Amino acid sequence: MQKGKQTPHPEPKNPYSLKGLLGQWGNSICSFLLLILGYLGETWFPFLVSGINIWLLAYLLAYLIVGLPVLYKGWNSILKGEVFTEFFLMGLATLGAIAIGEFPEAVAVMLFYTIGELLQHQAVNKARGNIKSLLDLRPDMANVIRGDKIISMDPEEVSVGEILEIKAGERVPLDGVLLGQSGNFNTSALTGESIPQNKKVGEEVLAGMVNLENFNTIQVTKEFNDSSLAKIIRTLKGASSRKAKTEQFIRKFAKIYTPIVTFLAIGLVAIPYLIVDDYQFNDWLYRSLVFLVISCPCALVISIPLGYFGGIGAASRNGILFKGSDFLDKITKINTIIFDKTGTLTQSLFEVQEVKENPNGAKDWMSLAASLEQKTNHPIAKALVKFVIEKKIPLLETVELKEVPGKGIAGIIAGKEVLVGNKLLLQENRITIPIEEGPDAATLIYVAVEGKYCGQFVIDDQIKPDAKDTITALRKSGIREIFIFSGDKQEVTDQVGKTIGVDRAYGGLLPEQKVRLWDDLKTDESRVTAFVGDGINDAPVLALADIGIAMGAMGSDLAIDSADVVIQTDQLSKIIQAMEIGKATKSIVWQNIGMAFGVKFLVLSLGAAGMAGMWEAVFADVGVALLAILNAIRINKIFK
C-alpha cells in the first residue's frame, strides 16, 4: 500500500451548506416580501404608468429571485438530455401563469417550491447526520512516540507495531492493544452503547473510541485502512449506493411519469378546443398549468430516499450497520434464521476446564500448542493461550502457520510439525486418539506433535444471557424456523439448542457442510433466510444467505466483509432491533407513497375539472412533500 499524504482535491461548492442555505433562505424571504408588497400595492394603490401596473415589477423581481435558479437547473438538465424533470415542470407551469397574467400565483408557486426544496434538503442533511457523525470520526492525526520525541502523523502513515500517545479526551486513531494502564473508553460512536467500556492492559482498543480519563499508550496492530473504523466508514459510504427495490422503482417511475403528465397537460389544453362549445383558452391553459404543478413528483423522489437514509442513520446510531437500503427491505421478509454457535450464541468467555495428556507424547506439547494458537484471534485460542501462560509455561516463536477452515491450525515450531484443532484435523492426518473424550457439553481441542497425539484441552463456554429471550422474541415477530449450524461437536450444539429453544441444532459441520445444509433449506423457495455468525467458517453462508448478519464486536474480518448487516456489539437482541428498524422504515416509505399518490390523484382530478387552483396545487406538491418528509424523519424519534 502506498503511504503518504495525498494532495486534497478542492471540495465542490455545496449549495446546501450552512452558508448556502442561509443565502437561499434570505432570497426566499426577499421574494416573499416583494410578493406581499406587489399584492398589497396592486390591491390598495393600483398605479399605472403608460398603461403598465408598476407593481408587476415587484412580482417580476420576486419571481426572478427564486425562479432563476430553478430555470437554470431545468435548462442544464435539458442540455444533458434530461428534458422532463421537476425543474422543467415548475418552469413551464410558472412561465405559463405569467403569460396569462397570473403573476401572484406564478411567484407563489415558485417561492413555495423553493422553500419546499430547502426544507427537503435540510431534512436529508439531518437524516444523513447520524451517518456523517460516524464518517467524521476519522482522526486527522496520530501522535507517535519515537524515542524521546512525539511526532504527529497522518494515521495512514503509521506502521503496525508503533506506539501511540492517547491523552484523556482524545479519540483513538488506530486499532491497537493497551499498554499503559487500564481505563474507560467511550465506544458509543461505534457500538451505540452509552456505557463506557473498561479496558485492561493488553486488551484491544479500536479506532474511534474516546479515552475518557488517564493518559495512555497503545501499540498499533492494524494499518488504518484495515482498522475497524475504516471498515465502518467504507460500509456507510457504500450503503447509499445500494438502493432498495422500492427506491429504484420510484426513480424509474418518475422518469416515465413526468413526460406522461406533461403530454396530458398539453392534451388538457388542446382536446377541449375540439369538444367544448364555449372554449376559453386562458381557462383551459390555467387548468393545464395547475395540473403540471400538482403532478411534480417531489414528494416521491425526495421522501422515499429520505426514509431509507433515516433508517440507515437510526440503525447506525444504535450500533447496527446496514450495507445498503435494500437490506432494510430484505430484513423485513426473513422467516428462517440460522445461528452459528461459538461467539454468536455463546459468550466466547472460554476457560480450560481440564487437560488430558498422553504420557507417550511430546513433553512440551502445551507450549507448542499455545505458541501456535497465539497467532490467531479465535476466542478458544485465547483461552488456551491464557491457560498455558498462567501455568508459567514459556511460549516459542512460530515459523510457519496454516489455518485449516473448520478444523484448526497447523504450523512449524522449533522444527516440529504441530497440529491444534478438532478431531477431524487429526483424523485427516491419520493420527489416532487413544484417550476417551471429555464431557458431552464441552469443546475439545486436540494437539499432535510430529504426527503423534499428545493431549487435549477440555474447554467450556457460556450461553449469552440474552440468547433465550432473543429466540423467543424472534418467534413472536414471525420467524417460523430457527436453526444452529456449528463446527463444534454435536453434543455441545444439542445442549445449547435445547437450552435456548431452537428447532434443530446441527453440529460437527465444516464450512462446505454448512453451505450444503443451507442449500437444502433453500430448496423450499418460500424460505427467506438470515444467517448470524462471527467466524471465518461462517463467511460462505453469510455471503449466500438472503441476509447475512455478522456479530461485529468479536467477529472475524472475513465474516464482517461477507455480511449484509453488522451488529457492532455482541448483543443478540440487536437483531430484533434491526428487524424493527427495517419494518418501521418500510412502513414509513409506503405511507409516503400512498399519501403522495392519494392527494395528487384527488387534486389532479379537481384541477382538471376546474375545481382546484394554483394554491391547491402548491399544497398537493410542496405541502405533501413536506408532510412526507416529516413522516420520514419520524424514524429518528422512534429509535433514539
XYZ file of C-alpha atoms in Angstrom:
640
model
C 0.000 0.000 0.000
C 1.443 3.367 -0.957
C 1.570 5.620 2.072
C 1.827 9.344 2.495
C -0.420 12.329 2.325
C -2.276 12.923 -0.864
C -2.965 16.362 -2.286
C -6.593 17.027 -1.388
C -8.942 17.785 -4.228
C -10.916 21.004 -3.791
C -14.371 20.277 -2.450
C -17.171 21.269 -4.851
C -19.347 24.082 -3.590
C -22.350 22.741 -1.759
C -25.433 24.939 -2.193
C -26.927 23.223 0.839
C -24.057 24.055 3.175
C -24.891 26.364 6.094
C -23.708 29.406 4.122
C -25.593 28.286 1.011
C -28.794 27.604 2.947
C -28.678 30.982 4.700
C -28.275 32.685 1.319
C -31.188 30.788 -0.187
C -33.397 31.423 2.837
C -32.514 35.121 2.501
C -33.555 35.061 -1.162
C -36.814 33.335 -0.263
C -37.590 35.936 2.404
C -36.880 38.794 -0.055
C -39.097 37.141 -2.661
C -41.888 36.700 -0.103
C -41.713 40.374 0.968
C -41.801 41.524 -2.661
C -44.794 39.238 -3.291
C -46.649 40.798 -0.351
C -45.602 44.283 -1.485
C -46.876 43.645 -5.010
C -50.170 42.143 -3.801
C -50.944 44.918 -1.293
C -49.824 47.640 -3.680
C -51.920 46.262 -6.537
C -54.924 45.988 -4.230
C -54.696 49.370 -2.493
C -52.705 51.592 -4.895
C -53.203 50.302 -8.458
C -50.903 52.867 -10.098
C -50.403 52.656 -13.825
C -47.535 54.152 -15.787
C -48.072 54.213 -19.573
C -50.742 51.537 -19.085
C -48.453 49.248 -17.082
C -49.166 48.277 -13.499
C -45.922 49.262 -11.690
C -46.499 46.596 -9.039
C -45.849 43.991 -11.688
C -42.173 44.941 -11.328
C -42.308 43.732 -7.701
C -43.848 40.453 -8.881
C -41.248 40.059 -11.622
C -38.336 40.705 -9.254
C -39.850 38.332 -6.669
C -40.143 35.649 -9.358
C -36.617 36.090 -10.697
C -35.021 35.886 -7.215
C -36.360 32.371 -6.581
C -37.153 31.316 -10.141
C -33.852 31.864 -11.943
C -32.001 29.070 -10.061
C -34.835 26.648 -10.881
C -34.966 27.717 -14.539
C -31.167 27.401 -14.733
C -31.301 23.832 -13.363
C -34.065 22.967 -15.823
C -32.053 24.361 -18.757
C -28.924 22.473 -17.668
C -30.952 19.257 -17.446
C -32.257 19.793 -20.982
C -28.682 20.293 -22.243
C -27.785 16.959 -20.629
C -30.672 15.254 -22.409
C -32.989 15.119 -19.364
C -35.927 17.199 -20.515
C -38.745 16.080 -18.259
C -37.543 16.986 -14.770
C -39.283 18.637 -11.836
C -37.424 21.876 -12.730
C -38.904 21.702 -16.224
C -42.413 21.220 -14.802
C -42.078 24.138 -12.372
C -40.565 26.409 -15.021
C -43.200 25.580 -17.634
C -46.092 25.976 -15.179
C -44.958 29.316 -13.737
C -43.918 30.886 -17.047
C -47.291 29.848 -18.433
C -49.016 31.500 -15.460
C -47.088 34.720 -16.143
C -48.108 34.524 -19.810
C -51.816 34.559 -18.895
C -51.366 37.303 -16.278
C -51.457 35.198 -13.115
C -48.403 36.946 -11.641
C -49.050 36.438 -7.892
C -49.753 32.738 -8.365
C -46.659 32.243 -10.548
C -44.470 33.825 -7.846
C -46.229 31.866 -5.078
C -45.730 28.516 -6.842
C -42.020 29.130 -7.451
C -41.489 30.570 -3.959
C -43.144 27.702 -2.118
C -41.452 25.188 -4.394
C -38.074 26.721 -3.473
C -38.918 26.750 0.243
C -40.025 23.135 -0.034
C -36.705 22.230 -1.689
C -34.755 23.950 1.098
C -36.714 22.133 3.796
C -36.271 18.841 1.952
C -32.503 19.246 1.743
C -32.292 20.265 5.387
C -34.237 17.119 6.281
C -31.932 14.978 4.119
C -28.877 16.543 5.768
C -30.371 15.840 9.175
C -31.067 12.213 8.248
C -27.519 11.898 6.933
C -26.222 13.483 10.126
C -26.240 10.181 12.030
C -24.159 8.608 9.263
C -21.921 11.668 8.871
C -21.181 11.663 12.609
C -19.542 8.270 12.079
C -17.754 9.367 8.933
C -16.379 12.361 10.847
C -14.752 10.023 13.373
C -11.827 9.601 11.024
C -8.905 11.035 13.037
C -6.784 13.746 11.432
C -3.569 12.987 13.296
C -1.914 10.268 15.364
C 0.741 11.104 17.985
C 3.559 8.555 17.505
C 6.199 8.029 20.195
C 9.639 7.610 18.607
C 12.467 7.656 21.117
C 12.161 10.841 23.157
C 10.021 12.574 20.543
C 6.316 12.632 19.831
C 5.557 13.060 16.130
C 2.118 13.995 14.796
C 1.376 11.985 11.654
C -1.436 11.129 9.305
C -2.891 7.828 10.624
C -2.388 6.293 7.179
C 1.376 6.780 7.562
C 1.638 4.937 10.893
C 3.081 1.421 10.756
C 1.950 -1.665 12.660
C 3.919 -2.042 15.914
C 4.402 1.671 16.572
C 3.428 3.185 19.939
C 0.824 5.971 20.092
C 0.166 8.517 22.815
C -3.529 8.913 23.714
C -4.399 11.759 26.080
C -7.575 11.951 28.148
C -10.440 13.117 25.945
C -8.688 12.149 22.704
C -10.016 9.754 20.112
C -8.057 6.583 19.395
C -6.740 6.939 15.800
C -5.861 3.280 15.042
C -6.667 -0.210 16.301
C -4.195 -1.435 18.907
C -3.597 -3.010 22.305
C -3.480 -1.020 25.519
C -0.007 -0.706 27.026
C -0.032 1.957 29.729
C -2.799 1.350 32.247
C -6.401 0.283 32.374
C -9.022 2.934 31.672
C -12.519 3.696 30.478
C -13.265 4.274 26.811
C -16.396 5.745 25.242
C -17.484 3.394 22.425
C -20.909 4.935 21.710
C -19.993 6.216 18.237
C -19.001 2.698 17.151
C -21.434 0.481 19.041
C -24.331 2.713 20.086
C -23.672 1.767 23.725
C -23.744 4.728 26.124
C -21.977 2.917 28.983
C -18.160 3.267 28.753
C -16.080 0.102 28.450
C -13.252 -0.573 30.869
C -10.167 -1.758 29.016
C -7.306 -3.525 30.760
C -3.646 -3.610 29.758
C -3.224 -5.973 26.821
C -6.839 -5.663 25.681
C -7.834 -4.372 22.254
C -8.935 -0.774 21.718
C -10.425 0.337 18.410
C -10.057 3.427 16.265
C -12.917 5.817 17.029
C -13.092 5.044 20.765
C -12.532 8.019 23.108
C -10.098 7.780 26.038
C -12.147 9.168 28.918
C -9.562 9.510 31.634
C -5.887 8.569 32.037
C -3.018 9.442 29.730
C -2.353 6.188 27.896
C -0.381 4.449 25.182
C -1.333 1.814 22.647
C 0.623 -0.381 20.280
C -0.783 -0.343 16.744
C -1.971 -3.740 15.482
C -3.538 -2.738 12.144
C -2.886 -0.165 9.450
C -5.603 2.465 9.203
C -7.242 1.020 6.083
C -7.617 -2.316 7.899
C -8.928 -0.782 11.134
C -12.456 -1.287 12.424
C -13.263 2.402 11.922
C -12.071 2.395 8.290
C -14.325 -0.602 7.579
C -17.310 1.148 9.159
C -16.648 4.243 7.053
C -16.425 2.159 3.866
C -19.620 0.334 4.806
C -21.584 3.530 5.378
C -20.239 5.203 2.239
C -21.256 2.146 0.224
C -24.699 1.961 1.833
C -26.050 4.871 -0.214
C -25.114 3.145 -3.475
C -27.222 0.055 -2.760
C -30.798 1.129 -3.397
C -33.891 -0.695 -2.234
C -36.194 -2.016 -4.960
C -38.866 0.484 -3.916
C -36.397 3.349 -4.301
C -35.178 2.049 -7.669
C -38.781 1.689 -8.884
C -39.744 5.234 -7.867
C -36.737 6.724 -9.659
C -37.572 4.788 -12.846
C -41.270 5.599 -12.421
C -40.546 9.350 -12.143
C -38.696 9.284 -15.482
C -41.762 7.779 -17.182
C -44.388 9.615 -15.128
C -43.096 13.170 -15.763
C -43.285 13.129 -19.601
C -46.701 11.453 -19.426
C -48.184 14.215 -17.236
C -46.557 16.854 -19.458
C -48.332 15.471 -22.528
C -51.554 15.089 -20.544
C -51.273 18.769 -19.613
C -50.885 19.653 -23.304
C -53.899 17.470 -24.058
C -55.868 19.282 -21.362
C -55.430 22.492 -23.381
C -55.845 21.057 -26.888
C -58.599 18.419 -26.643
C -61.333 20.665 -25.113
C -60.885 23.007 -28.107
C -62.346 20.214 -30.245
C -65.227 19.238 -27.976
C -66.180 22.235 -25.791
C -68.567 24.827 -27.236
C -67.604 27.846 -25.112
C -63.881 27.043 -25.117
C -61.765 29.679 -23.337
C -58.045 29.231 -23.997
C -56.869 31.029 -20.846
C -59.218 28.970 -18.664
C -58.034 25.623 -20.026
C -54.380 26.729 -20.050
C -54.733 27.656 -16.375
C -56.165 24.203 -15.636
C -53.262 22.689 -17.527
C -50.729 24.688 -15.517
C -52.401 23.646 -12.259
C -52.204 20.072 -13.490
C -48.432 20.442 -14.081
C -47.763 21.877 -10.616
C -49.753 19.127 -8.919
C -48.074 16.362 -10.887
C -44.497 17.289 -9.859
C -43.110 14.065 -8.244
C -41.119 15.848 -5.495
C -42.825 14.090 -2.603
C -41.909 10.683 -4.011
C -38.427 11.396 -5.329
C -37.232 13.080 -2.120
C -39.163 11.465 0.730
C -38.529 7.830 -0.210
C -34.701 8.022 -0.282
C -35.005 10.158 2.851
C -36.950 7.346 4.556
C -34.127 4.904 3.826
C -31.472 7.418 4.881
C -33.352 7.796 8.144
C -33.470 4.037 8.646
C -29.745 3.549 7.963
C -28.908 6.505 10.214
C -31.123 5.336 13.083
C -29.586 1.871 12.843
C -26.001 3.170 12.814
C -26.730 5.265 15.897
C -27.806 2.069 17.633
C -24.687 0.116 16.650
C -26.203 -1.646 13.611
C -24.657 -1.155 10.172
C -26.810 -1.856 7.093
C -24.665 -2.071 3.956
C -27.459 -0.724 1.773
C -31.111 0.336 1.853
C -32.062 -2.867 0.026
C -31.162 -4.826 3.173
C -33.582 -2.695 5.211
C -36.286 -4.125 2.952
C -34.955 -7.697 2.924
C -34.676 -7.995 6.704
C -38.456 -7.490 6.966
C -39.082 -10.592 4.834
C -36.969 -13.216 6.619
C -38.826 -16.210 8.055
C -35.904 -18.556 8.769
C -32.853 -17.716 10.907
C -29.708 -19.816 11.224
C -27.223 -19.144 14.020
C -23.605 -20.077 14.385
C -22.895 -21.174 17.971
C -19.439 -20.194 19.174
C -19.133 -16.445 19.669
C -22.655 -15.866 18.367
C -24.968 -17.659 20.793
C -22.228 -18.163 23.375
C -20.188 -15.513 25.173
C -16.757 -16.671 23.983
C -15.633 -16.442 27.594
C -13.862 -19.753 27.281
C -11.932 -21.412 30.083
C -9.843 -24.554 30.050
C -11.641 -26.858 32.472
C -9.345 -29.864 32.194
C -6.237 -31.138 30.398
C -5.838 -34.784 29.326
C -2.328 -35.831 28.405
C -0.827 -38.750 26.510
C 2.195 -39.854 28.567
C 3.927 -41.006 25.386
C 3.563 -37.644 23.606
C 5.953 -34.696 23.412
C 6.628 -33.197 26.837
C 6.401 -29.584 25.593
C 3.101 -30.112 23.729
C 1.187 -27.428 25.679
C 3.876 -24.838 24.961
C 3.838 -25.770 21.264
C 0.016 -25.628 21.094
C -0.220 -22.230 22.808
C 2.647 -20.853 20.694
C 0.687 -21.758 17.577
C -2.670 -20.531 18.886
C -1.314 -17.125 19.940
C -1.143 -16.241 16.254
C -4.965 -16.386 15.899
C -7.775 -14.246 17.332
C -10.295 -17.044 17.932
C -11.782 -16.902 21.465
C -10.946 -20.581 22.098
C -7.342 -19.925 21.087
C -7.146 -17.003 23.506
C -8.471 -19.176 26.359
C -5.901 -21.853 25.595
C -3.014 -19.346 25.480
C -4.163 -17.712 28.715
C -4.259 -21.088 30.468
C -0.719 -22.020 29.368
C 0.725 -18.608 30.318
C -0.881 -18.833 33.760
C 0.904 -22.173 34.160
C 4.128 -20.201 33.534
C 4.913 -22.370 30.517
C 7.112 -20.419 28.046
C 5.924 -19.755 24.502
C 8.037 -20.236 21.383
C 8.290 -18.479 18.025
C 6.100 -19.913 15.265
C 7.956 -20.351 11.981
C 5.025 -21.356 9.776
C 1.243 -21.175 10.238
C -1.669 -22.501 8.188
C -5.370 -22.308 9.036
C -7.494 -25.326 8.157
C -11.078 -23.938 7.999
C -13.495 -25.800 10.220
C -10.758 -27.992 11.684
C -7.964 -25.982 13.303
C -4.429 -24.819 12.568
C -1.109 -26.366 11.634
C 2.399 -24.953 11.901
C 6.115 -25.429 12.383
C 7.628 -24.535 15.775
C 11.219 -25.304 16.806
C 11.472 -27.561 13.788
C 8.449 -29.609 14.861
C 5.187 -30.042 12.953
C 2.293 -29.128 15.273
C -1.455 -29.649 14.800
C -4.066 -27.990 17.048
C -7.771 -28.429 16.366
C -10.757 -30.743 16.474
C -10.890 -34.495 15.965
C -11.348 -34.111 12.201
C -7.962 -32.380 11.879
C -6.154 -35.285 13.500
C -8.178 -37.896 11.624
C -7.367 -36.145 8.341
C -3.684 -36.529 9.206
C -4.197 -40.218 10.218
C -3.430 -39.643 13.870
C -5.243 -41.894 16.352
C -6.652 -40.582 19.624
C -6.282 -43.207 22.373
C -7.780 -41.183 25.227
C -11.532 -41.053 25.830
C -13.363 -37.867 25.004
C -14.327 -35.315 27.662
C -17.786 -34.229 28.867
C -20.542 -34.134 26.262
C -21.194 -30.396 26.693
C -17.530 -29.369 26.440
C -15.392 -28.332 23.469
C -12.296 -30.493 22.946
C -9.106 -29.191 21.355
C -6.648 -31.903 20.315
C -2.883 -31.476 19.937
C -0.477 -33.583 17.889
C 3.293 -33.095 17.516
C 5.300 -34.742 14.762
C 2.349 -36.930 13.797
C 1.722 -38.211 17.327
C -1.254 -37.436 19.574
C -0.094 -35.596 22.722
C -3.211 -34.480 24.594
C -6.400 -32.476 24.655
C -7.796 -29.346 26.270
C -11.350 -29.538 27.641
C -12.841 -26.059 27.174
C -16.221 -24.766 28.296
C -18.257 -21.739 27.210
C -21.382 -19.975 28.471
C -24.564 -19.127 26.550
C -25.159 -15.384 26.183
C -27.656 -14.021 28.742
C -29.987 -12.623 26.068
C -29.891 -15.682 23.763
C -33.055 -17.381 25.009
C -35.057 -14.130 25.157
C -33.921 -13.272 21.629
C -35.119 -16.634 20.283
C -38.492 -16.108 21.999
C -38.785 -12.578 20.573
C -37.879 -13.803 17.075
C -40.706 -16.330 17.149
C -43.157 -13.635 18.291
C -42.008 -11.416 15.404
C -42.997 -14.065 12.854
C -39.829 -16.149 12.377
C -41.112 -19.650 11.736
C -37.880 -21.707 11.897
C -34.630 -21.268 13.850
C -31.568 -23.492 13.413
C -27.984 -23.750 14.671
C -25.099 -24.596 12.316
C -21.924 -25.215 14.316
C -18.478 -26.638 13.812
C -18.478 -27.779 17.442
C -19.373 -31.360 18.269
C -22.994 -32.459 18.099
C -23.413 -32.994 21.852
C -22.354 -29.410 22.651
C -24.533 -27.987 19.891
C -27.556 -30.028 21.035
C -27.125 -28.768 24.589
C -27.116 -25.118 23.501
C -30.048 -25.660 21.112
C -32.123 -27.336 23.816
C -31.380 -24.575 26.332
C -32.418 -21.659 24.125
C -35.210 -23.450 22.236
C -34.271 -23.688 18.557
C -35.999 -26.053 16.112
C -32.887 -28.048 15.289
C -29.153 -27.910 16.009
C -26.534 -29.245 13.570
C -23.026 -29.837 14.974
C -19.664 -31.003 13.675
C -20.022 -29.043 10.432
C -17.223 -27.941 8.140
C -17.757 -24.712 6.119
C -18.723 -26.678 2.999
C -21.200 -28.754 5.037
C -22.822 -25.560 6.314
C -23.214 -24.462 2.700
C -24.786 -27.805 1.721
C -27.243 -27.624 4.616
C -28.184 -24.090 3.617
C -28.708 -25.282 0.033
C -31.036 -27.987 1.349
C -33.061 -25.421 3.291
C -33.358 -23.195 0.222
C -34.974 -25.968 -1.826
C -38.104 -24.586 -0.156
C -38.424 -21.341 -2.124
C -40.743 -19.828 0.480
C -37.840 -19.665 2.934
C -36.151 -16.270 3.239
C -33.043 -16.945 5.292
C -30.827 -14.932 7.582
C -27.547 -16.350 8.842
C -25.965 -14.940 12.006
C -22.275 -15.668 12.570
C -18.909 -14.281 13.540
C -16.152 -16.618 12.355
C -14.124 -17.411 9.257
C -16.085 -20.649 8.971
C -19.312 -18.634 8.694
C -18.236 -16.419 5.784
C -19.519 -18.679 2.944
C -23.039 -18.954 4.403
C -23.072 -15.271 5.403
C -22.439 -14.441 1.747
C -25.046 -16.927 0.437
C -27.911 -16.167 2.826
C -30.625 -13.702 1.825
C -29.403 -11.603 4.763
C -26.012 -12.223 6.347
C -25.696 -10.773 9.869
C -22.227 -10.568 11.446
C -21.650 -10.088 15.162
C -19.067 -7.353 14.724
C -17.562 -6.915 18.183
C -15.867 -10.319 18.201
C -16.346 -11.224 14.558
C -13.597 -12.061 12.103
C -12.772 -9.591 9.333
C -13.892 -12.084 6.679
C -17.272 -12.603 8.383
C -17.847 -8.850 8.636
C -16.858 -8.316 4.993
C -19.199 -11.131 3.858
C -22.218 -9.913 5.826
C -25.008 -7.543 4.760
C -25.704 -6.289 8.283
C -23.103 -5.854 11.025
C -24.022 -5.801 14.723
C -21.328 -3.689 16.372
C -21.860 -5.267 19.789
C -22.289 -8.876 20.905
C -25.931 -8.343 21.856
C -28.212 -10.792 20.073
C -31.177 -8.549 20.937
C -29.802 -6.065 18.372
C -31.077 -8.466 15.678
C -34.628 -7.778 16.888
C -33.933 -4.039 16.798
C -32.507 -4.315 13.267
C -35.711 -6.047 12.141
C -37.849 -3.398 13.865
C -35.923 -0.585 12.161
C -36.374 -2.343 8.806
C -40.123 -2.739 9.368
C -40.535 0.863 10.539
C -38.612 2.169 7.506
C -40.667 0.085 5.078
C -43.912 1.217 6.716
C -42.934 4.895 6.511
C -41.863 4.588 2.858
C -45.184 3.021 1.841
C -47.156 5.544 3.898
C -45.425 8.294 1.921
C -46.143 6.582 -1.393
C -49.815 6.156 -0.508
C -50.190 9.725 0.768
C -48.434 11.271 -2.252
C -50.408 9.326 -4.843
C -53.709 9.713 -2.986
C -53.529 13.502 -2.570
C -52.120 14.075 -6.058
C -54.816 11.963 -7.716
C -57.554 13.815 -5.824
C -56.248 17.315 -6.586
C -55.337 16.383 -10.189
C -58.931 15.355 -10.748
C -60.223 18.582 -9.178
C -57.712 20.658 -11.179
C -58.698 19.050 -14.491
C -62.345 19.794 -13.665
C -61.518 23.427 -12.864
C -62.327 22.988 -9.154
C -58.759 23.480 -7.864
C -56.433 26.399 -8.475
C -52.730 27.115 -8.017
C -52.977 27.317 -4.239
C -54.394 23.808 -4.013
C -51.707 22.732 -6.498
C -48.978 24.146 -4.236
C -50.362 22.111 -1.331
C -50.565 18.959 -3.445
C -46.919 19.398 -4.438
C -44.933 21.194 -1.743
C -47.352 20.536 1.116
C -47.499 16.790 0.543
C -43.713 16.685 0.093
C -43.215 18.378 3.464
C -45.712 16.041 5.154
C -43.862 13.073 3.652
C -40.532 14.462 4.879
C -41.850 14.949 8.416
C -43.130 11.381 8.307
C -39.773 10.100 7.016
C -37.649 11.697 9.745
C -40.016 10.307 12.381
C -37.932 7.114 12.492
C -35.171 9.023 14.279
C -37.631 9.801 17.079
C -38.743 6.171 17.301
C -35.228 4.708 17.652
C -33.386 7.267 19.768
